[in-house]
Amino acid sequence: QKEVEQDPGPLSVPEGAIVSLNCTYSNSAFQYFMWYRQYSRKGPELLMYTYSSGNKEDGRFTAQVDKSSKYISLFIRDSQPSDSATYLCAMSPPNFGNEKLTFGTGTRLTIIP
Amino acid sequence: DGGITQSPKYLFRKEGQNVTLSCEQNLNHDAMYWYRQDPGQGLRLIYYSQIVNDFQKGDIAEGYSVSREKKESFPLTVTSAQKNPTAFYLCASSTTGKNGYTFGSGTRLTVV
């Protein structure tokens, strides 16, 4: 079993819809949780970062962490065609900087105009 | 602006040849990483380096080699021993106390 599981999709939704992207993990030591967005043929860019459990909001994006269920989510409100990309979750134990990130496989998202 | 530069963007290699992918960062980051990305498999770690003149194997190091002679530079050599080198290669960096990796824009290597 992989440490981080992420549905690869593809996921297609109409413009304006709310998108929910999810990852589950097995390592209870993970404390830092991140979401990266990767456009086709580009490197991933850090989109959201959260520490431990809770919610974090940034514009149309909300990251949610439920450590009791080992489940993290990224919500995109009022989705736009420019949100079409692959979204990767990533996580690491507390001593980040000395520990490597563990990535999900990525979910490919298409927003249909 | 600070960032990571990978070159070239596209690279073609004949079978049996070694090729070197360049990765340079001006972020003053301590750690650097090389990942390989294949469709449906996500990011797989090849090598990483946390300080100059030191590096460790990742999950799929066979057929690859690296060096870290300068803090800013972490080149990756894909050797002829790598059986299936066609892939998208990503370089990243990070620093203690700051969260997340900064990625380069990638090099797409094709064996012809």
Short mmCIF file of C-alpha atoms in Angstrom, two decimals:
data_model
loop_
_atom_site.label_atom_id
_atom_site.label_comp_id
_atom_site.label_asym_id
_atom_site.label_seq_id
_atom_site.Cartn_x
_atom_site.Cartn_y
_atom_site.Cartn_z
CA GLN A 1 0.00 0.00 0.00
CA LYS A 2 1.27 3.45 -0.90
CA GLU A 3 1.81 5.96 1.90
CA VAL A 4 -0.32 8.51 0.04
CA GLU A 5 -3.28 7.60 -2.16
CA GLN A 6 -4.81 10.02 -4.64
CA ASP A 7 -7.44 9.32 -7.28
CA PRO A 8 -5.74 10.03 -10.63
CA GLY A 9 -8.99 11.04 -12.34
CA PRO A 10 -9.39 12.44 -14.88
CA LEU A 11 -12.03 14.70 -13.38
CA SER A 12 -14.12 16.98 -15.61
CA VAL A 13 -16.52 19.57 -14.22
CA PRO A 14 -18.41 22.52 -15.73
CA GLU A 15 -17.17 26.04 -15.18
CA GLY A 16 -18.44 27.54 -11.94
CA ALA A 17 -18.79 24.21 -10.13
CA ILE A 18 -17.21 23.41 -6.79
CA VAL A 19 -14.34 20.94 -7.14
CA SER A 20 -13.26 18.57 -4.40
CA LEU A 21 -9.88 16.87 -4.61
CA ASN A 22 -8.78 14.38 -1.98
CA CYS A 23 -5.86 12.34 -0.64
CA THR A 24 -5.65 9.70 2.04
CA TYR A 25 -2.48 8.71 3.84
CA SER A 26 -1.29 6.02 6.20
CA ASN A 27 1.65 7.62 8.05
CA SER A 28 0.37 9.23 11.25
CA ALA A 29 3.66 11.15 11.57
CA PHE A 30 2.71 13.48 8.71
CA GLN A 31 2.08 16.99 10.03
CA TYR A 32 2.68 19.28 7.04
CA PHE A 33 0.29 19.04 4.12
CA MET A 34 0.57 20.76 0.78
CA TRP A 35 -1.21 21.02 -2.53
CA TYR A 36 0.66 21.65 -5.75
CA ARG A 37 -0.80 22.65 -9.10
CA GLN A 38 0.95 21.48 -12.26
CA TYR A 39 0.07 22.75 -15.71
CA SER A 40 0.89 20.56 -18.68
CA ARG A 41 4.64 20.38 -19.42
CA LYS A 42 5.44 22.65 -16.45
CA GLY A 43 6.86 22.12 -12.99
CA PRO A 44 4.49 21.94 -9.99
CA GLU A 45 3.85 25.15 -8.06
CA LEU A 46 2.90 25.34 -4.40
CA LEU A 47 -0.76 26.24 -4.10
CA MET A 48 -1.71 25.68 -0.47
CA TYR A 49 0.10 24.72 2.71
CA THR A 50 -1.39 23.63 6.04
CA TYR A 51 0.01 22.41 9.32
CA SER A 52 -1.73 19.68 11.34
CA SER A 53 -5.54 19.61 11.31
CA GLY A 54 -7.94 22.33 10.28
CA ASN A 55 -8.91 24.51 7.35
CA LYS A 56 -7.06 27.16 5.41
CA GLU A 57 -8.64 29.45 2.87
CA ASP A 58 -6.97 31.47 0.11
CA GLY A 59 -9.32 33.11 -2.33
CA ARG A 60 -11.28 30.42 -4.15
CA PHE A 61 -9.19 27.63 -2.62
CA THR A 62 -9.73 25.89 0.72
CA ALA A 63 -7.44 23.20 2.09
CA GLN A 64 -8.82 20.90 4.75
CA VAL A 65 -6.97 18.37 6.92
CA ASP A 66 -8.62 15.68 9.04
CA LYS A 67 -5.81 13.90 10.84
CA SER A 68 -8.16 11.58 12.71
CA SER A 69 -9.29 10.15 9.37
CA LYS A 70 -5.91 10.65 7.65
CA TYR A 71 -7.70 12.54 4.91
CA ILE A 72 -6.95 15.85 3.23
CA SER A 73 -9.00 17.82 0.73
CA LEU A 74 -8.68 20.77 -1.60
CA PHE A 75 -11.84 22.63 -2.56
CA ILE A 76 -12.00 25.00 -5.51
CA ARG A 77 -15.00 27.33 -5.62
CA ASP A 78 -16.29 29.00 -8.76
CA SER A 79 -13.97 26.87 -10.87
CA GLN A 80 -12.45 28.48 -13.96
CA PRO A 81 -10.98 26.98 -17.14
CA SER A 82 -7.59 28.28 -15.93
CA ASP A 83 -7.89 25.82 -13.01
CA SER A 84 -7.49 22.94 -15.48
CA ALA A 85 -4.30 21.24 -14.34
CA THR A 86 -2.99 18.27 -12.39
CA TYR A 87 -3.20 18.69 -8.62
CA LEU A 88 -0.73 16.84 -6.41
CA CYS A 89 -0.98 16.48 -2.66
CA ALA A 90 2.23 16.28 -0.64
CA MET A 91 3.02 15.77 3.02
CA SER A 92 5.90 15.43 5.45
CA PRO A 93 6.68 14.70 9.11
CA PRO A 94 7.33 17.52 11.62
CA ASN A 95 11.05 18.03 11.07
CA PHE A 96 10.50 19.39 7.60
CA GLY A 97 13.69 20.47 6.01
CA ASN A 98 15.35 17.23 6.95
CA GLU A 99 12.56 14.99 5.75
CA LYS A 100 11.52 14.49 2.17
CA LEU A 101 8.03 15.20 0.92
CA THR A 102 5.81 12.27 0.00
CA PHE A 103 3.64 13.01 -3.02
CA GLY A 104 0.35 11.63 -4.26
CA THR A 105 0.16 10.57 -7.89
CA GLY A 106 -1.87 13.66 -8.86
CA THR A 107 -5.45 14.22 -10.06
CA ARG A 108 -5.96 15.60 -13.55
CA LEU A 109 -8.72 18.21 -13.53
CA THR A 110 -10.46 19.75 -16.54
CA ILE A 111 -12.90 22.65 -16.19
CA ILE A 112 -15.29 22.74 -19.12
CA PRO A 113 -16.33 26.25 -20.27
CA ASP B 1 13.77 36.95 -9.35
CA GLY B 2 14.96 33.86 -7.52
CA GLY B 3 14.11 30.47 -8.87
CA ILE B 4 15.26 27.18 -10.32
CA THR B 5 16.44 26.87 -13.89
CA GLN B 6 16.44 23.55 -15.67
CA SER B 7 18.02 23.11 -19.06
CA PRO B 8 17.48 22.07 -21.70
CA LYS B 9 13.68 22.03 -21.88
CA TYR B 10 13.72 19.19 -24.41
CA LEU B 11 16.50 16.65 -24.87
CA PHE B 12 16.87 13.79 -27.31
CA ARG B 13 19.30 10.98 -26.67
CA LYS B 14 20.40 8.06 -28.73
CA GLU B 15 20.42 4.69 -27.06
CA GLY B 16 23.73 3.97 -25.36
CA GLN B 17 24.57 7.61 -24.72
CA ASN B 18 24.92 9.40 -21.40
CA VAL B 19 23.23 12.77 -21.06
CA THR B 20 23.41 15.42 -18.34
CA LEU B 21 20.47 17.54 -17.24
CA SER B 22 21.27 20.87 -15.67
CA CYS B 23 19.63 22.32 -12.54
CA GLU B 24 20.66 25.67 -11.07
CA GLN B 25 19.01 27.59 -8.22
CA ASN B 26 19.61 31.10 -6.85
CA LEU B 27 17.30 30.73 -3.86
CA ASN B 28 20.13 29.90 -1.44
CA HIS B 29 18.31 26.65 -0.67
CA ASP B 30 20.23 23.92 1.10
CA ALA B 31 18.52 20.83 -0.29
CA MET B 32 18.00 19.84 -3.90
CA TYR B 33 16.11 16.95 -5.44
CA TRP B 34 15.64 15.16 -8.74
CA TYR B 35 12.33 13.54 -9.60
CA ARG B 36 11.13 11.58 -12.56
CA GLN B 37 7.50 11.91 -13.64
CA ASP B 38 5.75 9.32 -15.79
CA PRO B 39 2.04 9.34 -16.67
CA GLY B 40 -0.04 7.74 -13.94
CA GLN B 41 2.93 7.24 -11.61
CA GLY B 42 3.35 10.61 -10.00
CA LEU B 43 6.72 11.88 -8.86
CA ARG B 44 9.44 9.35 -8.11
CA LEU B 45 12.57 10.47 -6.27
CA ILE B 46 15.87 9.73 -8.02
CA TYR B 47 18.48 11.46 -5.87
CA TYR B 48 18.58 14.22 -3.29
CA SER B 49 21.24 16.31 -1.63
CA GLN B 50 20.95 18.19 1.65
CA ILE B 51 24.42 19.76 1.65
CA VAL B 52 27.27 20.37 -0.75
CA ASN B 53 29.40 17.33 -1.58
CA ASP B 54 26.81 14.92 -0.17
CA PHE B 55 23.85 13.19 -1.79
CA GLN B 56 21.63 10.17 -1.20
CA LYS B 57 19.84 7.72 -3.45
CA GLY B 58 16.11 8.00 -3.77
CA ASP B 59 13.66 5.30 -4.76
CA ILE B 60 14.81 4.84 -8.37
CA ALA B 61 18.52 5.76 -8.47
CA GLU B 62 19.68 2.90 -10.71
CA GLY B 63 21.04 4.19 -14.01
CA TYR B 64 21.42 7.76 -12.75
CA SER B 65 24.25 9.75 -11.16
CA VAL B 66 24.52 13.21 -9.60
CA SER B 67 27.06 15.62 -8.15
CA ARG B 68 26.76 18.54 -5.74
CA GLU B 69 29.96 20.53 -5.99
CA LYS B 70 28.24 23.88 -5.49
CA LYS B 71 25.21 24.84 -3.44
CA GLU B 72 23.54 26.31 -6.50
CA SER B 73 23.98 23.36 -8.84
CA PHE B 74 22.77 19.74 -8.88
CA PRO B 75 23.23 18.15 -12.32
CA LEU B 76 21.73 14.76 -13.12
CA THR B 77 23.39 12.33 -15.53
CA VAL B 78 21.20 9.72 -17.16
CA THR B 79 23.52 6.89 -18.05
CA SER B 80 23.21 4.19 -20.68
CA ALA B 81 22.41 1.77 -17.83
CA GLN B 82 19.00 3.40 -17.38
CA LYS B 83 16.72 1.02 -19.27
CA ASN B 84 13.76 3.31 -19.82
CA PRO B 85 14.95 6.91 -19.61
CA THR B 86 12.20 8.61 -21.62
CA ALA B 87 10.37 10.75 -19.05
CA PHE B 88 9.81 14.24 -17.68
CA TYR B 89 12.53 15.16 -15.16
CA LEU B 90 11.94 17.71 -12.43
CA CYS B 91 14.47 19.39 -10.17
CA ALA B 92 13.38 20.94 -6.87
CA SER B 93 14.92 22.69 -3.90
CA SER B 94 13.98 23.42 -0.31
CA THR B 95 15.43 24.95 2.82
CA THR B 96 15.10 24.25 6.52
CA GLY B 97 12.41 26.28 8.20
CA LYS B 98 10.54 27.01 4.99
CA ASN B 99 7.80 24.84 3.72
CA GLY B 100 7.37 23.13 0.44
CA TYR B 101 9.58 22.62 -2.54
CA THR B 102 10.29 25.03 -5.36
CA PHE B 103 10.32 23.21 -8.67
CA GLY B 104 12.01 23.96 -11.95
CA SER B 105 10.09 23.86 -15.21
CA GLY B 106 11.33 20.40 -16.12
CA THR B 107 13.30 18.66 -18.87
CA ARG B 108 11.59 16.24 -21.20
CA LEU B 109 14.05 13.52 -22.23
CA THR B 110 13.29 11.31 -25.20
CA VAL B 111 15.39 8.36 -26.29
CA VAL B 112 15.45 7.98 -30.07
#
